[in-house]
Protein backbone atom coordinates (compact mmCIF):
# COMPACT_ATOMS: atom_id res chain seq x y z
CA MET A 1 143.49 68.21 80.16
CA PRO A 2 141.40 71.04 78.75
CA THR A 3 143.23 74.15 78.03
CA ILE A 4 141.64 77.46 78.32
CA ARG A 5 142.78 81.17 77.33
CA LEU A 6 141.51 83.78 79.38
CA ASN A 7 142.24 87.58 79.61
CA ASP A 8 145.94 86.99 80.87
CA ALA A 9 147.38 83.53 80.23
CA GLU A 10 146.51 80.13 79.24
CA TRP A 11 145.71 77.45 81.70
CA THR A 12 144.85 73.70 82.37
CA TYR A 13 142.43 72.09 84.46
CA ASP A 14 141.50 68.59 85.13
CA GLU A 15 137.88 67.66 85.27
CA THR A 16 138.35 64.65 86.97
CA ALA A 17 139.65 66.50 90.06
CA PRO A 18 137.06 68.59 91.41
CA LEU A 19 137.89 70.93 94.48
CA GLY A 20 134.89 70.37 96.72
CA PRO A 21 131.27 70.14 95.49
CA ALA A 22 129.69 71.58 92.52
CA GLY A 23 127.81 74.93 93.50
CA GLY A 24 124.63 76.67 92.24
CA PHE A 25 126.65 78.73 89.73
CA GLY A 26 129.51 76.53 88.80
CA GLU A 27 132.22 73.95 89.91
CA VAL A 28 135.90 74.37 90.73
CA PHE A 29 138.75 72.08 89.53
CA ARG A 30 142.51 71.72 90.25
CA GLY A 31 144.40 73.57 87.34
CA LYS A 32 147.83 74.77 86.46
CA GLY A 33 149.35 77.74 84.97
CA ALA A 34 152.66 79.16 84.33
CA ALA A 35 153.66 79.57 88.09
CA GLY A 36 152.12 76.08 89.31
CA PRO A 37 148.84 74.94 90.79
CA VAL A 38 145.66 76.77 90.70
CA ALA A 39 141.81 76.47 91.12
CA VAL A 40 139.80 77.03 88.07
CA LYS A 41 136.06 77.89 88.64
CA ARG A 42 134.15 77.03 85.52
CA LEU A 43 130.70 78.62 85.62
CA LYS A 44 127.41 77.22 84.57
CA LEU A 45 126.24 80.00 82.65
CA THR A 46 127.38 79.90 79.21
CA ALA A 47 128.66 82.83 76.95
CA SER A 48 125.90 82.27 74.63
CA ALA A 49 123.44 82.23 77.35
CA ALA A 50 124.87 85.15 78.60
CA ALA A 51 125.05 86.95 75.27
CA HIS A 52 128.67 87.00 75.44
CA ARG A 53 128.55 89.81 78.18
CA GLU A 54 131.85 91.08 79.64
CA MET A 55 132.84 89.23 82.81
CA ASN A 56 133.63 92.73 84.52
CA ILE A 57 133.43 91.54 88.02
CA GLY A 58 136.69 89.43 87.51
CA GLN A 59 138.21 92.77 86.39
CA ALA A 60 136.87 94.77 89.27
CA LEU A 61 138.38 92.35 91.86
CA SER A 62 141.61 91.33 90.05
CA GLY A 63 142.81 94.95 90.08
CA ARG A 64 142.12 95.29 93.89
CA SER A 65 144.51 94.59 96.63
CA LEU A 66 142.10 92.81 99.25
CA SER A 67 143.16 91.03 102.32
CA HIS A 68 140.03 89.24 102.97
CA VAL A 69 138.79 87.95 99.44
CA VAL A 70 140.36 85.20 97.60
CA PRO A 71 142.55 86.78 94.88
CA VAL A 72 141.20 86.42 91.19
CA LEU A 73 144.37 85.58 89.26
CA ASP A 74 142.55 85.46 85.82
CA TYR A 75 139.16 85.39 84.29
CA GLY A 76 137.13 85.68 81.15
CA GLN A 77 135.48 83.94 78.47
CA ASP A 78 137.27 80.92 76.56
CA ALA A 79 136.33 81.31 73.16
CA GLY A 80 137.14 77.61 72.50
CA SER A 81 134.59 76.27 75.16
CA ASP A 82 131.91 79.08 75.14
CA SER A 83 132.30 79.06 78.97
CA TYR A 84 133.17 81.58 81.59
CA PHE A 85 136.18 80.98 84.15
CA LEU A 86 137.82 82.53 87.27
CA VAL A 87 141.18 81.43 88.10
CA MET A 88 142.25 81.68 91.88
CA PRO A 89 144.97 80.29 94.33
CA ILE A 90 144.11 76.83 95.73
CA CYS A 91 143.14 77.59 99.34
CA ASP A 92 143.68 75.13 102.43
CA ARG A 93 139.94 74.73 103.22
CA SER A 94 136.61 76.00 103.03
CA LEU A 95 134.36 76.91 106.17
CA GLN A 96 132.11 74.08 105.07
CA ASP A 97 135.00 71.79 105.19
CA GLU A 98 135.68 73.09 108.70
CA ILE A 99 132.14 72.43 109.93
CA ALA A 100 132.09 68.96 108.50
CA ALA A 101 135.18 67.99 110.26
CA LYS A 102 134.42 69.66 113.67
CA GLY A 103 130.63 69.15 113.87
CA VAL A 104 130.22 72.82 115.21
CA LEU A 105 132.79 75.45 115.99
CA THR A 106 133.71 77.21 119.42
CA LEU A 107 132.14 80.58 120.26
CA ALA A 108 135.76 82.05 119.63
CA GLU A 109 136.33 80.23 116.34
CA ALA A 110 132.91 81.48 115.28
CA ARG A 111 133.50 84.95 116.07
CA THR A 112 136.88 85.04 114.14
CA VAL A 113 135.19 83.63 110.99
CA ALA A 114 132.50 86.07 111.07
CA LEU A 115 134.97 89.13 111.69
CA ASP A 116 136.74 87.92 108.79
CA VAL A 117 133.63 87.65 106.75
CA LEU A 118 132.63 91.14 107.92
CA ALA A 119 136.10 92.63 107.07
CA GLY A 120 135.70 91.00 103.33
CA LEU A 121 132.13 92.62 103.08
CA ARG A 122 133.75 96.13 104.19
CA GLU A 123 136.64 95.81 101.83
CA VAL A 124 134.50 95.55 98.89
CA GLY A 125 131.50 97.52 100.24
CA ASP A 126 130.48 98.65 96.72
CA ILE A 127 129.77 94.97 95.80
CA VAL A 128 126.91 92.52 97.40
CA HIS A 129 128.14 89.01 97.60
CA ARG A 130 124.58 87.50 97.11
CA ASP A 131 125.63 84.19 97.81
CA LEU A 132 127.23 84.14 101.08
CA LYS A 133 127.51 80.49 102.57
CA PRO A 134 130.06 78.19 104.31
CA GLY A 135 131.18 77.01 100.70
CA ASN A 136 132.26 80.48 99.66
CA VAL A 137 134.49 81.16 102.72
CA LEU A 138 137.78 79.76 102.28
CA TYR A 139 141.02 79.52 104.49
CA PHE A 140 143.89 81.23 102.88
CA GLU A 141 147.17 82.73 103.79
CA GLY A 142 146.05 82.61 107.76
CA THR A 143 142.70 84.41 107.17
CA TRP A 144 139.12 83.25 106.25
CA ARG A 145 138.41 84.93 103.09
CA LEU A 146 135.15 85.43 100.54
CA ALA A 147 135.18 83.59 97.18
CA ASP A 148 133.06 83.92 94.30
CA PHE A 149 132.33 87.76 95.19
CA GLY A 150 130.22 88.92 92.16
CA ILE A 151 129.49 85.94 90.47
CA ALA A 152 126.03 86.18 91.48
CA LYS A 153 125.73 89.55 90.42
CA PHE A 154 126.99 88.56 86.88
CA VAL A 155 124.62 85.85 86.64
CA GLU A 156 121.81 88.37 87.64
CA ASP A 157 123.06 90.91 84.99
CA SER A 158 123.30 88.29 82.42
CA THR A 159 119.99 86.53 83.07
CA SER A 160 117.26 87.70 85.70
CA LEU A 161 116.74 87.80 89.17
CA ARG A 162 114.45 84.83 88.81
CA THR A 163 117.11 82.78 87.15
CA LEU A 164 119.70 84.03 90.20
CA ARG A 165 116.86 82.91 92.91
CA GLY A 166 116.98 79.33 91.20
CA SER A 167 120.86 79.13 91.45
CA LEU A 168 121.39 80.44 95.12
CA THR A 169 121.73 77.89 98.16
CA PRO A 170 118.26 77.85 99.82
CA ALA A 171 119.59 77.78 103.46
CA TYR A 172 121.10 80.89 103.06
CA GLY A 173 118.63 82.98 100.86
CA ALA A 174 117.34 85.92 102.48
CA PRO A 175 113.58 87.06 102.17
CA GLU A 176 114.18 89.62 99.32
CA GLN A 177 115.96 86.99 97.27
CA TRP A 178 113.12 84.84 97.51
CA ASN A 179 110.59 87.44 96.68
CA SER A 180 112.87 88.25 93.71
CA GLU A 181 113.82 91.68 94.90
CA ALA A 182 116.85 93.64 94.54
CA PRO A 183 119.76 92.45 97.22
CA SER A 184 121.65 95.01 99.23
CA ARG A 185 124.71 94.81 101.78
CA MET A 186 121.67 93.73 104.05
CA THR A 187 121.29 90.39 102.09
CA ASP A 188 124.67 89.41 102.94
CA VAL A 189 124.42 90.30 106.68
CA TYR A 190 121.25 87.90 106.66
CA ALA A 191 123.28 85.18 105.14
CA LEU A 192 126.15 85.73 107.77
CA GLY A 193 123.23 85.35 110.58
CA CYS A 194 122.37 82.14 108.84
CA MET A 195 126.20 80.98 108.79
CA PHE A 196 126.40 81.66 112.69
CA HIS A 197 123.48 79.03 113.09
CA THR A 198 125.50 76.60 110.82
CA MET A 199 128.65 77.53 112.81
CA LEU A 200 127.46 77.08 116.25
CA THR A 201 124.58 74.28 115.88
CA GLY A 202 125.95 72.43 112.98
CA SER A 203 122.94 73.37 110.44
CA PRO A 204 121.49 76.74 109.02
CA PRO A 205 118.43 78.09 110.93
CA PHE A 206 115.80 76.65 108.58
CA THR A 207 115.76 73.16 107.01
CA GLY A 208 113.56 70.75 104.92
CA SER A 209 112.46 70.88 101.48
CA ARG A 210 113.03 74.07 99.19
CA ASP A 211 109.46 75.22 99.55
CA GLU A 212 109.70 74.54 103.35
CA ILE A 213 112.80 76.59 103.57
CA ARG A 214 111.45 79.38 101.49
CA GLU A 215 108.37 79.73 103.75
CA ALA A 216 110.51 79.83 106.69
CA HIS A 217 112.85 82.63 105.48
CA LEU A 218 109.66 84.48 104.42
CA HIS A 219 107.46 84.20 107.43
CA GLN A 220 108.98 82.36 110.38
CA PRO A 221 111.02 83.53 113.13
CA PRO A 222 114.56 81.99 113.61
CA PRO A 223 115.02 79.51 116.31
CA ALA A 224 117.21 80.61 119.41
CA LEU A 225 120.80 80.39 118.91
CA GLY A 226 121.17 78.78 122.06
CA VAL A 227 124.62 80.40 123.23
CA ASP A 228 125.73 83.68 124.47
CA THR A 229 122.74 85.74 125.12
CA LEU A 230 124.14 88.81 123.51
CA LEU A 231 124.97 87.10 120.39
CA SER A 232 122.05 84.99 120.01
CA ALA A 233 120.12 88.31 120.36
CA PHE A 234 122.11 90.18 117.78
CA VAL A 235 122.07 87.36 115.25
CA GLY A 236 118.19 87.57 115.32
CA GLN A 237 118.44 91.26 114.56
CA MET A 238 120.65 89.85 111.43
CA LEU A 239 117.92 87.55 110.51
CA ARG A 240 115.14 90.09 110.44
CA LYS A 241 113.01 89.66 107.42
CA THR A 242 112.84 93.55 106.58
CA PRO A 243 116.44 94.41 105.06
CA ALA A 244 116.46 98.01 106.78
CA ALA A 245 115.84 96.39 110.04
CA ARG A 246 119.02 94.51 110.07
CA PRO A 247 122.02 95.87 111.21
CA THR A 248 124.88 97.51 109.17
CA ILE A 249 128.00 95.79 108.50
CA GLU A 250 129.75 98.38 110.55
CA ARG A 251 127.71 97.73 113.61
CA CYS A 252 128.13 93.76 113.31
CA ILE A 253 131.70 94.16 113.57
CA GLU A 254 131.42 96.32 116.48
CA VAL A 255 128.90 93.97 118.26
CA ILE A 256 130.47 90.59 117.23
CA GLY A 257 133.78 91.93 118.23
CA SER A 258 132.69 92.50 122.03
CA VAL A 259 130.99 89.45 122.25
CA GLU A 260 133.45 87.69 124.42
CA THR A 261 133.90 90.77 126.81
CA ALA A 262 130.12 90.91 127.31
CA ARG A 263 129.94 87.11 128.39
CA THR A 264 132.76 87.75 131.25
CA ARG A 265 129.89 90.17 133.02
CA PRO A 266 128.13 87.44 135.17
CA ALA A 267 125.96 90.21 137.04
CA HIS A 268 124.47 91.08 133.90
CA THR A 269 122.98 87.51 132.94
CA GLY A 270 119.51 88.08 133.72
CA LEU A 271 119.25 91.27 131.70
CA LEU A 272 121.06 89.70 128.84
CA ALA A 273 118.47 86.94 129.08
CA ALA A 274 115.57 89.27 129.01
CA ALA A 275 117.22 91.34 126.19
CA GLY A 276 117.39 88.01 124.33
CA GLN A 277 113.68 86.93 124.99
CA VAL A 278 112.76 90.51 123.80
CA SER A 279 114.88 90.02 120.44
CA ARG A 280 113.01 86.68 119.98
CA GLU A 281 109.36 88.05 120.52
CA ALA A 282 110.57 91.17 118.35
CA ALA A 283 111.62 88.34 115.42
CA ALA A 284 108.40 86.74 116.04
CA ALA A 285 106.23 89.50 115.64
CA GLU A 286 108.11 90.84 112.59
CA ALA A 287 107.83 87.25 111.19
CA ALA A 288 103.88 87.42 111.78
CA ALA A 289 103.70 90.87 110.23
CA GLN A 290 105.78 89.68 107.16
CA ALA A 291 103.36 86.50 106.86
CA ALA A 292 100.35 89.07 106.74
CA ALA A 293 101.92 91.22 104.30
CA THR A 294 102.40 88.43 101.95
CA VAL A 295 98.70 87.00 102.50
CA GLU A 296 97.62 90.77 101.52
CA ARG A 297 99.82 90.88 98.57
CA GLN A 298 98.38 87.64 97.35
CA ARG A 299 94.88 88.84 98.01
CA GLN A 300 95.36 92.40 96.30
CA GLN A 301 96.72 90.12 93.25
CA LEU A 302 93.64 87.78 93.52
CA VAL A 303 91.37 90.67 93.48
CA ARG A 304 93.24 92.29 90.33
CA GLU A 305 92.82 89.09 88.35
CA ALA A 306 89.07 88.73 89.53
CA THR A 307 88.21 92.35 88.64
CA SER A 308 89.48 91.81 85.10
CA GLU A 309 87.95 88.60 84.63
CA LEU A 310 84.57 89.88 85.82
CA ASP A 311 84.95 93.04 83.78
CA ALA A 312 85.41 90.63 80.61
CA ILE A 313 82.42 88.90 81.34
CA ILE A 314 80.25 92.03 81.93
CA LYS A 315 81.78 93.45 78.42
CA ARG A 316 80.53 90.23 76.50
CA LEU A 317 77.16 90.64 77.89
CA PHE A 318 76.98 94.35 76.92
CA ASP A 319 78.09 93.42 73.60
CA GLU A 320 75.41 90.74 73.00
CA ILE A 321 72.93 93.59 73.37
CA THR A 322 74.60 96.04 71.30
CA GLU A 323 74.84 93.38 68.57
CA ALA A 324 71.21 92.40 68.91
CA SER A 325 70.09 96.18 68.44
CA GLU A 326 71.53 99.59 67.10
CA GLU A 327 69.00 101.52 69.47
CA ALA A 328 70.73 100.49 72.64
CA ARG A 329 72.45 103.27 74.31
CA VAL A 330 75.61 102.31 76.13
CA ALA A 331 77.40 104.45 78.74
CA LYS A 332 80.54 103.44 80.80
CA ASP A 333 78.63 101.06 83.11
CA SER A 334 75.00 100.92 81.96
CA ILE A 335 73.18 100.24 78.72
CA ARG A 336 69.59 101.22 77.76
CA LEU A 337 66.99 99.93 75.45
CA GLY A 338 63.33 100.85 75.54
CA ARG A 339 62.24 100.48 79.12
CA GLY A 340 65.13 98.66 80.37
CA THR A 341 68.46 99.90 81.67
CA LEU A 342 70.97 97.36 82.74
CA VAL A 343 73.73 98.82 85.14
CA PHE A 344 77.09 97.34 86.55
CA GLY A 345 78.61 98.40 89.74
CA TYR A 346 82.27 97.80 89.52
CA ALA A 347 83.85 95.28 91.52
CA THR A 348 85.88 96.34 94.69
CA ALA A 349 88.02 94.32 97.40
CA VAL A 350 86.05 93.28 100.28
CA ASN A 351 87.93 93.52 103.76
CA ARG A 352 88.34 90.30 105.37
CA PRO A 353 87.82 91.57 108.85
CA ALA A 354 84.47 92.96 107.82
CA GLN A 355 83.16 89.41 107.10
CA ARG A 356 81.54 87.95 110.08
CA ASP A 357 78.63 85.93 110.39
CA ALA A 358 75.95 86.90 113.07
CA TYR A 359 78.19 85.59 116.33
CA GLY A 360 81.34 87.22 115.05
CA GLN A 361 82.62 84.00 113.58
CA ALA A 362 84.13 83.07 110.18
CA PRO A 363 81.33 83.52 107.64
CA ALA A 364 79.89 80.93 105.22
CA TRP A 365 81.64 82.49 102.59
CA GLU A 366 85.17 83.95 101.90
CA ILE A 367 85.06 86.69 99.70
CA ALA A 368 87.79 88.71 98.04
CA ALA A 369 85.78 91.08 95.82
CA SER A 370 82.12 91.95 94.98
CA ALA A 371 80.27 93.95 92.52
CA THR A 372 76.40 94.57 91.47
CA LEU A 373 74.53 94.13 88.57
CA SER A 374 71.02 95.19 88.09
CA VAL A 375 68.00 95.87 85.67
CA THR A 376 65.37 98.48 85.87
CA ARG A 377 62.01 98.39 84.06
CA ALA A 378 61.05 102.08 83.71
CA ALA A 379 57.63 103.07 84.73
CA ILE A 380 54.98 103.57 81.95
CA VAL A 381 54.76 107.19 80.89
CA ARG A 382 50.96 107.97 80.82
CA PRO A 383 50.01 111.25 78.86
CA ALA A 384 48.76 113.73 81.20
CA ARG A 385 46.66 115.61 78.47
CA THR A 386 44.72 114.58 75.08
CA PRO A 387 46.00 115.83 71.92
CA ALA A 388 43.28 118.22 72.36
CA ASP A 389 44.80 119.51 75.38
CA VAL A 390 42.17 118.04 77.75
CA PRO A 391 43.53 117.03 81.21
CA ILE A 392 43.37 113.20 81.61
CA MET A 393 42.05 111.78 84.90
CA TYR A 394 43.11 108.02 85.65
CA VAL A 395 40.77 106.21 88.19
CA GLY A 396 41.46 103.10 90.10
CA ARG A 397 44.36 101.37 91.60
CA ALA A 398 48.05 101.98 90.52
CA THR A 399 49.78 99.12 88.41
CA PRO A 400 52.95 97.76 88.51
CA ASP A 401 53.71 99.82 85.50
CA ASP A 402 53.19 103.09 87.53
CA ARG A 403 56.53 102.98 89.17
CA ASP A 404 60.01 101.80 88.11
CA TYR A 405 61.09 98.39 89.51
CA LYS A 406 64.59 97.15 89.78
CA TRP A 407 65.82 93.76 90.05
CA SER A 408 69.37 93.67 91.42
CA ALA A 409 71.94 91.03 92.23
CA THR A 410 75.32 90.83 94.28
CA LEU A 411 78.08 89.55 92.33
CA PHE A 412 80.96 88.07 94.54
CA TYR A 413 84.30 86.28 94.04
CA GLY A 414 84.61 83.85 96.85
CA LYS A 415 85.06 80.26 97.99
CA SER A 416 83.33 78.23 100.87
CA LEU A 417 84.19 74.95 102.90
CA GLU A 418 81.89 73.02 100.62
CA ASP A 419 83.19 74.67 97.43
CA PRO A 420 86.64 75.46 97.86
CA ASN A 421 87.48 77.03 94.54
CA TYR A 422 87.50 80.84 94.05
CA ARG A 423 84.91 81.67 91.53
CA TRP A 424 82.50 84.70 90.45
CA ARG A 425 79.16 83.95 92.08
CA GLU A 426 75.61 85.63 91.57
CA THR A 427 73.13 85.85 94.33
CA ALA A 428 70.33 88.25 95.54
CA PHE A 429 68.09 88.75 98.57
CA TRP A 430 64.39 89.24 99.82
CA ARG A 431 62.88 89.86 103.25
CA PHE A 432 59.83 87.76 104.92
CA ALA A 433 58.16 90.99 105.72
CA ARG A 434 58.09 93.40 102.95
CA SER A 435 59.64 96.49 103.55
CA ARG A 436 57.74 99.96 104.18
CA ASP A 437 60.34 101.84 102.32
CA GLY A 438 59.60 100.05 99.13
CA GLN A 439 62.50 97.92 98.62
CA ASP A 440 62.38 95.97 95.55
CA GLU A 441 63.12 92.31 95.49
CA PRO A 442 65.27 90.58 94.72
CA TYR A 443 67.82 93.12 95.77
CA ALA A 444 71.77 93.03 96.34
CA LEU A 445 73.63 93.42 99.42
CA GLN A 446 77.48 93.98 100.36
CA PRO A 447 79.17 91.49 101.73
CA ASP A 448 80.56 93.40 104.56
CA ASP A 449 76.78 94.04 105.49
CA ARG A 450 75.82 91.86 108.43
CA ASP A 451 72.31 90.74 106.73
CA PHE A 452 74.73 89.04 103.93
CA GLN A 453 76.07 86.64 106.08
CA VAL A 454 73.38 86.15 108.21
CA ALA A 455 71.33 85.15 105.01
CA PHE A 456 73.89 82.27 104.61
CA SER A 457 73.78 81.13 108.11
CA ASN A 458 71.33 79.27 110.30
CA THR A 459 70.18 82.33 112.18
CA MET A 460 66.77 84.05 111.56
CA GLY A 461 67.75 87.63 110.14
CA VAL A 462 65.76 90.07 108.01
CA ALA A 463 67.26 89.04 104.87
CA SER A 464 67.07 85.58 103.07
CA THR A 465 68.62 84.48 99.80
CA ALA A 466 66.25 84.91 97.00
CA TYR A 467 68.52 82.68 94.66
CA GLY A 468 72.07 81.58 94.78
CA PRO A 469 74.88 81.61 94.84
CA LEU A 470 75.15 80.60 91.15
CA PRO A 471 78.45 80.27 89.42
CA ILE A 472 78.75 82.68 86.52
CA ASP A 473 82.15 82.17 85.20
CA GLY A 474 84.06 79.43 83.14
CA GLU A 475 81.70 76.79 81.95
CA ASP A 476 78.44 78.87 83.65
CA GLU A 477 79.03 82.11 81.86
CA ASP A 478 76.58 81.36 79.16
CA THR A 479 73.76 80.41 81.89
CA PHE A 480 74.45 83.71 83.49
CA GLN A 481 74.55 85.54 80.14
CA HIS A 482 71.08 83.76 79.07
CA ARG A 483 69.76 84.78 82.44
CA TRP A 484 70.37 88.59 82.31
CA LEU A 485 69.56 88.80 78.71
CA THR A 486 66.03 87.13 79.67
CA LEU A 487 65.74 89.73 82.43
CA PHE A 488 66.84 92.88 80.38
CA THR A 489 64.30 91.53 77.56
CA LYS A 490 61.41 91.60 79.97
CA ALA A 491 62.51 95.06 81.06
CA VAL A 492 62.82 96.41 77.41
CA THR A 493 59.34 95.21 76.68
CA GLY A 494 57.67 96.49 80.28
CA GLU A 495 57.16 92.85 81.28
CA LEU A 496 59.68 92.67 84.28
CA ASN A 497 57.95 92.69 87.83
CA ARG A 498 58.77 91.13 90.88
CA PRO A 499 58.34 87.51 91.07
CA GLY A 500 55.28 86.07 92.79
CA GLN A 501 57.04 83.48 94.82
CA MET A 502 60.30 84.13 96.86
CA PRO A 503 62.55 82.59 96.93
CA VAL A 504 62.68 82.82 93.39
CA PRO A 505 61.70 79.61 91.56
CA ASP A 506 64.62 77.82 89.47
CA HIS A 507 62.33 77.86 86.41
CA TYR A 508 62.15 81.82 86.50
CA LEU A 509 65.86 81.83 86.26
CA ARG A 510 66.07 79.88 83.09
């Protein structure tokens, strides 16, 4: 049997005699010391991986007298094996063993376990367990006690929150742990709420694949516990998605300790049932809010990435122009050469509720962000006087050169049912009846403009698509660059005018 030397003594352990199944952080073996049999836990995290960090959590626990925490007899790094170990007394059984043997616990039994667990959490109020589950609750010297206290914290400090998330037991992981956020005492309250389901129903509140369990912890309300209405409602509060909304450990002790007294009041059954219904509805509402918040966070990330990508595309377009001519004058969002000016309207997020078709239904395109790009051909400057200072009179009709002309387009980051890929795309619009306000065509529209979505529907509207949507990113960026360099060149030389045909013919855009 291997012999290990830790901080206080030497110990041996038998790798062929495991005490229970291996956990996410390590495995426990039957061992022996000078005073007799012990349980030796070997962590999966090696000293090399932890940069030989001091195992201070063992020191914190071994120096305290705790009646609801399994004692730590010794701890530390064994230099001979590059592993970390904790040595504990051999306990009678785990809560997982108890549930496996009985199927489910009685309400009184579950209440006793919960109060013992809460007493342990209160005893070490300065330490968050982080991995509370039935396998880490052990029966020793007449009480249920917490084991593996602080191991998750040690792994987190030695690696990262993401590494820790991969080691946790999915069925008992709080939403903040799935989001790689810092845990708190409320994290342990959530895990105890999950344990109530396991104790009283035989399984945790959420089951399935790891991904399914993660989704449920983050976004789904827990199922009704189906027992004492007061306890069922309270466990629902313990399983709230937002840590700050969960009851404190002290309140948990107070309420769970009074459960049996509340059950002896039959006159209050109807009110308690109503309270349980309210609690379930509140849990469902919170789960829906959390789901919406997650969607919004993902959308914001999508917009940030899309905006960065479009900025890079436009920069490459501007660089093409500046490399072609030293005469080009560049501002922050525009570039001017000759009679042409190219202007980029920076990307902004598009609110989903603002996107509706003519009938208020889901639009043809789901758009996350939009921008504009335009090229203006300046009017020709005709001299007002001769070199001899004689006024010049112009007769006849005005020509297109006598006014500025602007070609503008909408750039949007979106997807549709026909093309479910989020991509940057270009489109522009025109009107069947020429506008009296002198609107140049083709022109840009914002996606939250009703005319934008109507143009893509089967409804007759004021605006129609002049061209597009055309993808402009990835493999289509070269075509986009060529199109706008051609338009800009025409503007520079004064040749850019409204196309004679709408929608714009394909050959005009090549």
